Tab-separated table of C-alpha atoms and ligand atoms in Angstrom:
chain	number	residue	atom	x	y	z
A	165	UNK	CA	65.851	170.705	-85.785
A	166	UNK	CA	66.593	167.039	-86.405
A	167	UNK	CA	62.820	166.771	-86.407
A	168	UNK	CA	61.477	169.823	-88.223
A	169	UNK	CA	57.898	171.044	-88.551
A	170	UNK	CA	56.221	168.045	-86.994
A	171	UNK	CA	52.483	168.274	-87.650
A	172	UNK	CA	50.357	166.888	-84.871
A	173	UNK	CA	47.857	164.195	-85.827
A	174	UNK	CA	44.178	164.550	-84.984
A	175	UNK	CA	42.874	162.527	-82.089
A	176	UNK	CA	39.291	161.247	-81.859
A	177	UNK	CA	39.102	159.407	-78.527
A	178	UNK	CA	36.522	160.252	-75.873
A	179	UNK	CA	37.007	163.373	-73.841
A	180	UNK	CA	37.269	161.674	-70.466
A	181	UNK	CA	40.094	159.369	-71.530
A	182	UNK	CA	41.918	162.268	-73.179
A	183	UNK	CA	41.614	164.379	-70.041
A	184	UNK	CA	42.998	161.563	-67.886
A	185	UNK	CA	45.900	161.151	-70.303
A	186	UNK	CA	46.615	164.893	-70.322
A	187	UNK	CA	46.509	164.908	-66.519
A	188	UNK	CA	49.239	162.250	-66.423
A	189	UNK	CA	51.416	164.360	-68.706
A	190	UNK	CA	50.729	167.527	-66.728
A	191	UNK	CA	51.735	165.683	-63.563
A	192	UNK	CA	55.092	164.917	-65.188
A	193	UNK	CA	54.441	161.185	-65.490
A	194	UNK	CA	56.130	159.267	-68.288
A	195	UNK	CA	53.949	157.446	-70.800
A	196	UNK	CA	55.217	153.920	-71.441
A	197	UNK	CA	54.681	151.735	-74.536
A	198	UNK	CA	51.856	149.590	-73.172
A	199	UNK	CA	49.966	152.514	-71.593
A	200	UNK	CA	46.840	153.848	-73.231
A	201	UNK	CA	47.596	156.829	-75.465
A	202	UNK	CA	45.608	158.850	-78.009
A	203	UNK	CA	46.100	157.803	-81.622
A	204	UNK	CA	47.272	161.307	-82.493
A	205	UNK	CA	49.966	161.214	-79.816
A	206	UNK	CA	51.201	157.853	-81.075
A	207	UNK	CA	51.256	158.847	-84.745
A	208	UNK	CA	52.856	162.232	-84.110
A	209	UNK	CA	55.571	160.614	-82.035
A	210	UNK	CA	56.290	158.023	-84.729
A	211	UNK	CA	56.728	160.861	-87.197
A	212	UNK	CA	58.918	162.915	-84.867
A	213	UNK	CA	61.129	160.107	-83.529
A	214	UNK	CA	61.344	158.563	-86.999
A	215	UNK	CA	62.465	161.831	-88.547
A	216	UNK	CA	64.955	162.315	-85.738
A	217	UNK	CA	66.353	158.799	-86.275
A	218	UNK	CA	66.615	159.272	-90.036
A	219	UNK	CA	68.495	162.536	-89.434
A	220	UNK	CA	71.079	160.774	-87.277
A	221	UNK	CA	71.594	158.147	-89.981
A	222	UNK	CA	71.679	160.498	-92.988
A	223	UNK	CA	73.721	162.909	-90.872
A	224	UNK	CA	76.621	160.467	-90.997
A	225	UNK	CA	77.065	161.131	-94.705
A	226	UNK	CA	78.414	164.708	-94.792
A	227	UNK	CA	81.016	163.909	-92.123
A	228	UNK	CA	81.705	160.410	-93.412
A	229	UNK	CA	82.811	162.185	-96.576
A	230	UNK	CA	85.967	163.323	-94.737
A	231	UNK	CA	86.943	160.183	-92.789
A	232	UNK	CA	89.380	158.982	-95.436
A	233	UNK	CA	90.885	162.456	-95.818
A	234	UNK	CA	91.186	163.614	-92.213
A	235	UNK	CA	94.448	165.540	-91.809
A	236	UNK	CA	95.964	163.281	-89.126
A	237	UNK	CA	95.463	159.767	-87.830
A	238	UNK	CA	94.173	161.172	-84.547
A	239	UNK	CA	91.604	163.391	-86.297
A	240	UNK	CA	90.533	160.394	-88.336
A	241	UNK	CA	90.014	158.237	-85.236
A	242	UNK	CA	88.041	161.046	-83.564
A	243	UNK	CA	85.838	161.586	-86.614
A	244	UNK	CA	85.225	157.840	-86.933
A	245	UNK	CA	84.127	157.709	-83.293
A	246	UNK	CA	81.870	160.715	-83.783
A	247	UNK	CA	80.205	159.294	-86.874
A	248	UNK	CA	79.828	155.915	-85.152
A	249	UNK	CA	78.041	157.691	-82.284
A	250	UNK	CA	75.565	159.125	-84.797
A	251	UNK	CA	74.811	155.604	-86.039
A	252	UNK	CA	74.182	154.668	-82.401
A	253	UNK	CA	71.862	157.671	-81.971
A	254	UNK	CA	69.881	156.522	-84.993
A	255	UNK	CA	69.569	153.033	-83.505
A	256	UNK	CA	68.445	154.236	-80.057
A	257	UNK	CA	65.766	156.333	-81.733
A	258	UNK	CA	64.571	153.666	-84.170
A	259	UNK	CA	64.056	151.354	-81.190
A	260	UNK	CA	62.084	154.059	-79.374
A	261	UNK	CA	59.884	154.528	-82.460
A	262	UNK	CA	59.356	150.768	-82.741
A	263	UNK	CA	57.826	150.660	-79.253
A	264	UNK	CA	54.948	152.667	-80.792
A	265	UNK	CA	54.046	149.842	-83.145
A	266	UNK	CA	55.918	150.582	-86.358
A	267	UNK	CA	58.542	148.130	-87.652
A	268	UNK	CA	62.136	149.003	-88.459
A	269	UNK	CA	61.659	147.958	-92.074
A	270	UNK	CA	58.605	150.205	-92.296
A	271	UNK	CA	60.610	153.155	-90.998
A	272	UNK	CA	63.416	152.482	-93.470
A	273	UNK	CA	60.985	152.044	-96.323
A	274	UNK	CA	59.314	155.374	-95.503
A	275	UNK	CA	62.651	157.172	-95.561
A	276	UNK	CA	63.655	155.588	-98.857
A	277	UNK	CA	60.307	156.363	-100.495
A	278	UNK	CA	60.531	159.980	-99.321
A	279	UNK	CA	57.390	159.736	-97.167
A	280	UNK	CA	59.435	160.461	-94.048
A	281	UNK	CA	61.913	163.328	-93.926
A	282	UNK	CA	65.256	164.009	-92.294
A	283	UNK	CA	66.697	167.348	-91.235
A	284	UNK	CA	67.277	169.919	-93.988
A	285	UNK	CA	70.818	170.555	-92.715
A	286	UNK	CA	72.204	167.294	-94.088
A	287	UNK	CA	71.453	168.323	-97.639
A	288	UNK	CA	74.375	170.740	-97.606
A	289	UNK	CA	77.809	169.559	-98.748
A	290	UNK	CA	81.014	169.405	-96.682
A	291	UNK	CA	83.469	170.945	-99.122
A	292	UNK	CA	86.560	171.332	-96.934
A	293	UNK	CA	87.990	169.955	-93.701
A	294	UNK	CA	86.875	173.152	-91.946
A	295	UNK	CA	83.293	172.128	-92.744
A	296	UNK	CA	83.747	169.106	-90.475
A	297	UNK	CA	84.651	171.540	-87.710
A	298	UNK	CA	81.685	173.789	-88.514
A	299	UNK	CA	79.285	170.822	-88.498
A	300	UNK	CA	80.406	169.669	-85.052
A	301	UNK	CA	80.405	173.177	-83.631
A	302	UNK	CA	77.197	174.526	-85.209
A	303	UNK	CA	75.078	171.559	-86.274
A	304	UNK	CA	75.693	169.427	-83.202
A	305	UNK	CA	75.517	172.629	-81.155
A	306	UNK	CA	72.057	173.395	-82.544
A	307	UNK	CA	70.985	169.780	-82.035
A	308	UNK	CA	72.037	169.931	-78.375
A	309	UNK	CA	69.828	173.013	-77.849
A	310	UNK	CA	66.819	170.954	-78.878
A	311	UNK	CA	67.809	167.601	-77.396
A	312	UNK	CA	68.592	168.727	-73.865
A	313	UNK	CA	64.981	169.778	-73.101
A	314	UNK	CA	63.672	166.660	-74.889
A	315	UNK	CA	65.248	164.535	-72.157
A	316	UNK	CA	62.114	165.556	-70.203
A	317	UNK	CA	59.671	164.602	-72.949
A	318	UNK	CA	56.560	162.679	-71.889
A	319	UNK	CA	57.223	159.453	-73.792
A	320	UNK	CA	59.493	157.198	-71.711
A	321	UNK	CA	61.479	155.423	-74.458
A	322	UNK	CA	62.051	158.725	-76.308
A	323	UNK	CA	63.173	160.438	-73.131
A	324	UNK	CA	65.619	157.629	-72.310
A	325	UNK	CA	67.037	157.704	-75.842
A	326	UNK	CA	67.555	161.466	-75.539
A	327	UNK	CA	69.355	161.052	-72.219
A	328	UNK	CA	71.828	158.619	-73.789
A	329	UNK	CA	72.269	160.862	-76.808
A	330	UNK	CA	72.866	164.012	-74.771
A	331	UNK	CA	75.632	162.267	-72.834
A	332	UNK	CA	77.464	161.763	-76.123
A	333	UNK	CA	76.749	165.045	-77.889
A	334	UNK	CA	79.063	167.244	-75.914
A	335	UNK	CA	82.061	165.368	-77.337
A	336	UNK	CA	80.699	166.060	-80.835
A	337	UNK	CA	80.436	169.785	-80.387
A	338	UNK	CA	83.782	170.083	-78.634
A	339	UNK	CA	85.676	168.122	-81.281
A	340	UNK	CA	84.130	170.433	-83.904
A	341	UNK	CA	85.091	173.560	-82.003
A	342	UNK	CA	88.576	172.128	-81.520
A	343	UNK	CA	88.954	171.796	-85.308
A	344	UNK	CA	87.713	175.379	-85.742
A	345	UNK	CA	90.234	176.649	-83.157
A	346	UNK	CA	93.088	174.922	-84.926
A	347	UNK	CA	92.042	176.326	-88.301
A	348	UNK	CA	91.317	179.826	-86.992
A	349	UNK	CA	94.762	179.967	-85.371
A	350	UNK	CA	96.462	178.482	-88.422
A	351	UNK	CA	97.787	179.987	-91.616
A	352	UNK	CA	95.906	182.701	-93.499
A	353	UNK	CA	94.568	180.071	-95.891
A	354	UNK	CA	93.337	177.907	-93.017
A	355	UNK	CA	91.672	180.878	-91.388
A	356	UNK	CA	89.948	181.689	-94.680
A	357	UNK	CA	88.673	178.107	-94.848
A	358	UNK	CA	87.285	178.353	-91.317
A	359	UNK	CA	85.537	181.650	-92.144
A	360	UNK	CA	84.171	180.195	-95.371
A	361	UNK	CA	82.770	177.173	-93.493
A	362	UNK	CA	81.057	179.473	-91.000
A	363	UNK	CA	79.676	181.579	-93.853
A	364	UNK	CA	78.090	178.557	-95.506
A	365	UNK	CA	76.809	176.783	-92.369
A	366	UNK	CA	75.473	179.747	-90.388
A	367	UNK	CA	72.065	180.178	-92.016
A	368	UNK	CA	71.417	176.472	-92.645
A	369	UNK	CA	72.122	175.969	-88.903
A	370	UNK	CA	69.553	178.651	-88.000
A	371	UNK	CA	67.085	176.872	-90.299
A	372	UNK	CA	67.473	173.676	-88.284
A	373	UNK	CA	65.077	175.081	-85.687
A	374	UNK	CA	62.359	175.506	-88.325
A	375	UNK	CA	60.330	178.629	-89.136
A	376	UNK	CA	58.623	180.538	-86.343
A	377	UNK	CA	55.878	178.386	-84.853
A	378	UNK	CA	54.480	180.972	-82.469
A	379	UNK	CA	51.048	180.689	-84.097
A	380	UNK	CA	51.104	177.025	-85.087
A	381	UNK	CA	48.287	174.808	-83.799
A	382	UNK	CA	50.520	171.774	-84.252
A	383	UNK	CA	53.101	173.321	-82.029
A	384	UNK	CA	50.512	174.075	-79.339
A	385	UNK	CA	49.248	170.472	-79.350
A	386	UNK	CA	52.766	169.022	-79.347
A	387	UNK	CA	53.732	171.240	-76.427
A	388	UNK	CA	50.652	170.133	-74.480
A	389	UNK	CA	51.737	166.537	-75.083
A	390	UNK	CA	55.276	167.455	-74.052
A	391	UNK	CA	56.830	166.079	-77.190
A	392	UNK	CA	57.942	169.629	-77.961
A	393	UNK	CA	59.274	171.653	-75.070
A	394	UNK	CA	60.327	175.052	-76.471
A	395	UNK	CA	59.231	177.163	-79.408
A	396	UNK	CA	61.466	177.263	-82.472
A	397	UNK	CA	62.213	180.971	-81.989
A	398	UNK	CA	63.154	180.470	-78.363
A	399	UNK	CA	65.704	177.763	-79.220
A	400	UNK	CA	67.074	179.715	-82.187
A	401	UNK	CA	67.629	182.762	-79.982
A	402	UNK	CA	69.389	180.624	-77.383
A	403	UNK	CA	71.607	179.162	-80.063
A	404	UNK	CA	72.566	182.586	-81.440
A	405	UNK	CA	73.253	183.951	-77.952
A	406	UNK	CA	75.518	181.017	-77.198
A	407	UNK	CA	77.312	180.906	-80.532
A	408	UNK	CA	78.166	184.560	-81.198
A	409	UNK	CA	80.716	184.836	-78.348
A	410	UNK	CA	82.260	181.544	-79.474
A	411	UNK	CA	82.718	182.942	-82.994
A	412	UNK	CA	84.283	186.056	-81.465
A	413	UNK	CA	86.670	183.860	-79.503
A	414	UNK	CA	87.683	182.183	-82.760
A	415	UNK	CA	88.185	185.583	-84.392
A	416	UNK	CA	85.629	184.703	-87.037
A	417	UNK	CA	82.767	186.884	-88.273
A	418	UNK	CA	79.144	185.742	-88.285
A	419	UNK	CA	77.915	186.518	-91.822
A	420	UNK	CA	75.109	188.825	-90.695
A	421	UNK	CA	75.418	192.627	-90.969
A	422	UNK	CA	72.351	193.013	-88.704
A	423	UNK	CA	73.788	191.034	-85.846
A	424	UNK	CA	74.089	193.111	-82.661
A	425	UNK	CA	73.598	192.711	-78.945
A	426	UNK	CA	70.338	194.378	-78.015
A	427	UNK	CA	71.009	196.187	-74.728
A	428	UNK	CA	67.299	196.194	-73.851
A	429	UNK	CA	66.665	192.489	-74.222
A	430	UNK	CA	70.177	191.270	-73.442
A	431	UNK	CA	69.868	189.038	-76.534
A	432	UNK	CA	71.379	189.274	-79.985
A	433	UNK	CA	69.249	190.642	-82.821
A	434	UNK	CA	69.943	188.731	-86.016
A	435	UNK	CA	68.712	188.224	-89.582
A	436	UNK	CA	66.274	185.457	-90.387
A	437	UNK	CA	67.537	182.810	-92.774
A	438	UNK	CA	66.006	182.598	-96.244
A	439	UNK	CA	62.881	180.515	-95.587
A	440	UNK	CA	62.303	180.157	-99.306
A	441	UNK	CA	65.553	178.224	-99.486
A	442	UNK	CA	64.513	176.131	-96.471
A	443	UNK	CA	61.240	175.009	-98.063
A	444	UNK	CA	63.014	174.380	-101.323
A	445	UNK	CA	65.517	172.074	-99.581
A	446	UNK	CA	62.644	170.258	-97.834
A	447	UNK	CA	60.995	169.757	-101.234
A	448	UNK	CA	64.130	167.927	-102.337
A	449	UNK	CA	65.987	170.683	-104.137
A	450	UNK	CA	68.949	171.214	-101.803
A	451	UNK	CA	72.478	170.749	-103.123
A	452	UNK	CA	72.784	167.164	-101.825
A	453	UNK	CA	69.240	165.737	-101.469
A	454	UNK	CA	69.634	163.382	-104.419
A	455	UNK	CA	73.101	162.228	-103.256
A	456	UNK	CA	71.917	161.525	-99.731
A	457	UNK	CA	68.905	159.513	-100.829
A	458	UNK	CA	70.958	157.613	-103.347
A	459	UNK	CA	73.538	156.713	-100.688
A	460	UNK	CA	70.788	155.367	-98.394
A	461	UNK	CA	69.099	153.463	-101.250
A	462	UNK	CA	72.397	151.847	-102.204
A	463	UNK	CA	73.243	150.938	-98.613
A	464	UNK	CA	69.814	149.308	-98.243
A	465	UNK	CA	69.753	147.400	-101.512
A	466	UNK	CA	73.389	146.311	-101.403
A	467	UNK	CA	72.965	145.189	-97.807
A	468	UNK	CA	70.019	142.959	-98.691
A	469	UNK	CA	72.097	139.802	-99.286
A	470	UNK	CA	73.919	140.332	-95.967
A	471	UNK	CA	70.660	140.667	-94.018
A	472	UNK	CA	69.162	137.639	-95.759
A	473	UNK	CA	72.349	135.577	-95.507
A	474	UNK	CA	72.676	136.110	-91.761
A	475	UNK	CA	69.037	135.180	-91.229
A	476	UNK	CA	69.508	131.995	-93.277
A	477	UNK	CA	72.649	131.177	-91.296
A	478	UNK	CA	70.833	131.714	-87.997
A	479	UNK	CA	67.965	129.457	-89.143
A	480	UNK	CA	70.417	126.735	-90.187
A	481	UNK	CA	72.243	126.881	-86.853
A	482	UNK	CA	68.922	126.664	-85.008
A	483	UNK	CA	67.870	123.634	-87.040
A	484	UNK	CA	71.198	121.885	-86.358
A	485	UNK	CA	70.852	122.507	-82.652
A	486	UNK	CA	67.343	121.092	-82.621
A	487	UNK	CA	68.497	118.021	-84.580
A	488	UNK	CA	71.335	117.423	-82.122
A	489	UNK	CA	69.034	117.522	-79.082
B	163	UNK	CA	58.948	140.001	-98.455
B	164	UNK	CA	60.252	141.459	-95.239
B	165	UNK	CA	62.812	139.254	-93.571
B	166	UNK	CA	63.455	141.575	-90.657
B	167	UNK	CA	65.994	140.604	-88.013
B	168	UNK	CA	64.257	139.890	-84.700
B	169	UNK	CA	64.330	142.371	-81.833
B	170	UNK	CA	66.471	141.736	-78.748
B	171	UNK	CA	66.337	143.489	-75.402
B	172	UNK	CA	69.771	144.369	-74.067
B	173	UNK	CA	70.839	144.268	-70.411
B	174	UNK	CA	74.234	145.534	-69.251
B	175	UNK	CA	76.098	145.016	-66.000
B	176	UNK	CA	77.688	148.416	-65.526
B	177	UNK	CA	80.208	147.439	-62.881
B	178	UNK	CA	81.287	144.360	-61.021
B	179	UNK	CA	78.902	143.698	-58.167
B	180	UNK	CA	75.935	145.445	-59.788
B	181	UNK	CA	72.969	143.738	-61.417
B	182	UNK	CA	72.289	143.838	-65.151
B	183	UNK	CA	70.078	146.736	-66.183
B	184	UNK	CA	67.902	147.145	-69.257
B	185	UNK	CA	69.526	149.700	-71.585
B	186	UNK	CA	67.563	149.361	-74.817
B	187	UNK	CA	67.024	147.046	-77.726
B	188	UNK	CA	68.401	146.203	-81.131
B	189	UNK	CA	67.877	143.932	-84.121
B	190	UNK	CA	70.123	140.946	-84.829
B	191	UNK	CA	69.792	137.633	-86.660
B	192	UNK	CA	70.879	135.555	-83.642
B	193	UNK	CA	72.086	135.808	-80.047
B	194	UNK	CA	75.760	135.868	-80.976
B	195	UNK	CA	75.317	138.831	-83.322
B	196	UNK	CA	73.007	140.502	-80.816
B	197	UNK	CA	75.818	140.477	-78.232
B	198	UNK	CA	78.322	141.827	-80.769
B	199	UNK	CA	75.931	144.574	-81.854
B	200	UNK	CA	75.083	145.381	-78.237
B	201	UNK	CA	78.761	145.923	-77.569
B	202	UNK	CA	78.954	148.470	-80.391
B	203	UNK	CA	75.638	150.173	-79.711
B	204	UNK	CA	75.547	150.264	-75.908
B	205	UNK	CA	79.115	150.049	-74.552
B	206	UNK	CA	81.207	152.447	-76.627
B	207	UNK	CA	82.370	154.259	-73.486
B	208	UNK	CA	83.100	151.474	-71.012
B	209	UNK	CA	79.491	151.290	-69.898
B	210	UNK	CA	79.647	147.598	-69.198
B	211	UNK	CA	81.469	144.513	-68.001
B	212	UNK	CA	78.827	142.000	-69.097
B	213	UNK	CA	75.958	141.831	-71.601
B	214	UNK	CA	72.717	139.838	-71.615
B	215	UNK	CA	70.475	139.724	-74.671
B	216	UNK	CA	66.941	138.350	-74.585
B	217	UNK	CA	64.582	137.931	-77.551
B	218	UNK	CA	62.013	140.704	-77.061
B	219	UNK	CA	59.225	138.269	-77.958
B	220	UNK	CA	60.173	136.141	-74.921
B	221	UNK	CA	59.545	138.856	-72.370
B	222	UNK	CA	56.289	138.614	-70.460
B	223	UNK	CA	55.218	141.900	-68.882
B	224	UNK	CA	52.507	142.940	-66.456
B	225	UNK	CA	49.833	145.049	-68.051
B	226	UNK	CA	49.366	148.709	-67.083
B	227	UNK	CA	45.716	148.043	-66.191
B	228	UNK	CA	46.862	145.535	-63.529
B	229	UNK	CA	48.832	148.220	-61.732
B	230	UNK	CA	46.139	148.650	-59.077
B	231	UNK	CA	45.529	144.981	-58.176
B	232	UNK	CA	49.247	144.178	-58.335
B	233	UNK	CA	50.784	147.007	-56.390
B	234	UNK	CA	48.119	148.670	-54.278
B	235	UNK	CA	47.919	145.925	-51.611
B	236	UNK	CA	51.438	146.684	-50.390
B	237	UNK	CA	50.596	150.353	-49.795
B	238	UNK	CA	48.684	149.652	-46.587
B	239	UNK	CA	51.365	147.417	-45.104
B	240	UNK	CA	53.356	150.224	-43.606
B	241	UNK	CA	54.653	147.935	-40.826
B	242	UNK	CA	56.981	146.392	-43.414
B	243	UNK	CA	59.164	149.476	-43.068
B	244	UNK	CA	61.471	149.753	-40.049
B	245	UNK	CA	60.403	153.360	-39.406
B	246	UNK	CA	56.932	152.055	-38.410
B	247	UNK	CA	58.310	151.073	-35.009
B	248	UNK	CA	59.218	153.585	-32.326
B	249	UNK	CA	62.190	152.247	-30.448
B	250	UNK	CA	63.317	154.389	-27.504
B	251	UNK	CA	66.655	156.141	-27.978
B	252	UNK	CA	67.921	154.439	-24.798
B	253	UNK	CA	67.937	151.093	-26.607
B	254	UNK	CA	70.727	152.349	-28.844
B	255	UNK	CA	71.292	151.604	-32.552
B	256	UNK	CA	68.888	149.047	-33.982
C	596	LIG	FE1	73.455	162.639	-82.883
C	597	LIG	FE1	76.110	164.514	-82.713
């Protein structure tokens, strides 16, 4: 997902306090920034919300790649709006993370030094315009699967950020599907591009949910804290079940010879993605890891004089106002 | 050295006649930029007709541990609600 494989942090507080905290969560209460919370809950949330925020920010890059080359002015305006939304999503989430006692600069620094991750999916390139369609349809589609339940997460600021984000995501997926429809109904060459985009984005999209966590202790703890709501396999299955009929509607073929509707379960059986590739991408060896990090480094270092200049200007204005009083 | 932009809390009036509501926060060097950024971050879909920004450091908040002393006393004052009083139907709307 946008936050993949979040390890839960150990917690060492006394049992009575922990039980009272767990009881609040079990009762469906929201935990707010100034409330008492276990250290492990706080640290795990910083990692999860931080990774989610970084994913929104880095996630602008693959689509941003096509803004200047969108096929029409209307498509360009739509893509700009979509990418701008993702910047907004990053900002909502950074602010939620900051309520847990980490600074924005700290979060940025941890992304740039590689100590914090972003979703594996954004390390794949967008080679053609059809890829922009596939990203909206599949990547935003997979993100929605995970974000909708997170609206009910136990941490108030995170939950409110997810509610805002979910309101905006549906536009993202629909504009992607709209591009895919156009391409799939277009010329033979356009249809081939659409199929090729699906071929390349299918398995990386399945990887977004992370490997099976049925036996993970981290997953169990995070579910008890309600910062994870569903298992990875559950969400992946939901995503496949929702997406296969959409691909059929487009007249495109999911690149999986084992894909079939299982009449007993009512769900689609499908092939697992290559988890070796997934871990390799997480280690930094995906096709675009270096590019993505370099783009963020450059944005940060070249923006330094702007950040400093505006602060200096604000200080000067303040001083003038004080002098005038 | 970190020269981080300060944090601002953002309040938006959604519609004429409604009060401003807290929607989130953002970083900005000064109030003017905070309002401009708030427009881009929090009102991309006509969510507002007016924006307030307040330096986050200027907000004083009650502490969670004061919840009892602050709010419990009003629990027992049920007579503050109109439904406490039984008025006969014959009296008509009241
Ligand atoms: Fe997003
Ligand atoms: Fe999105």
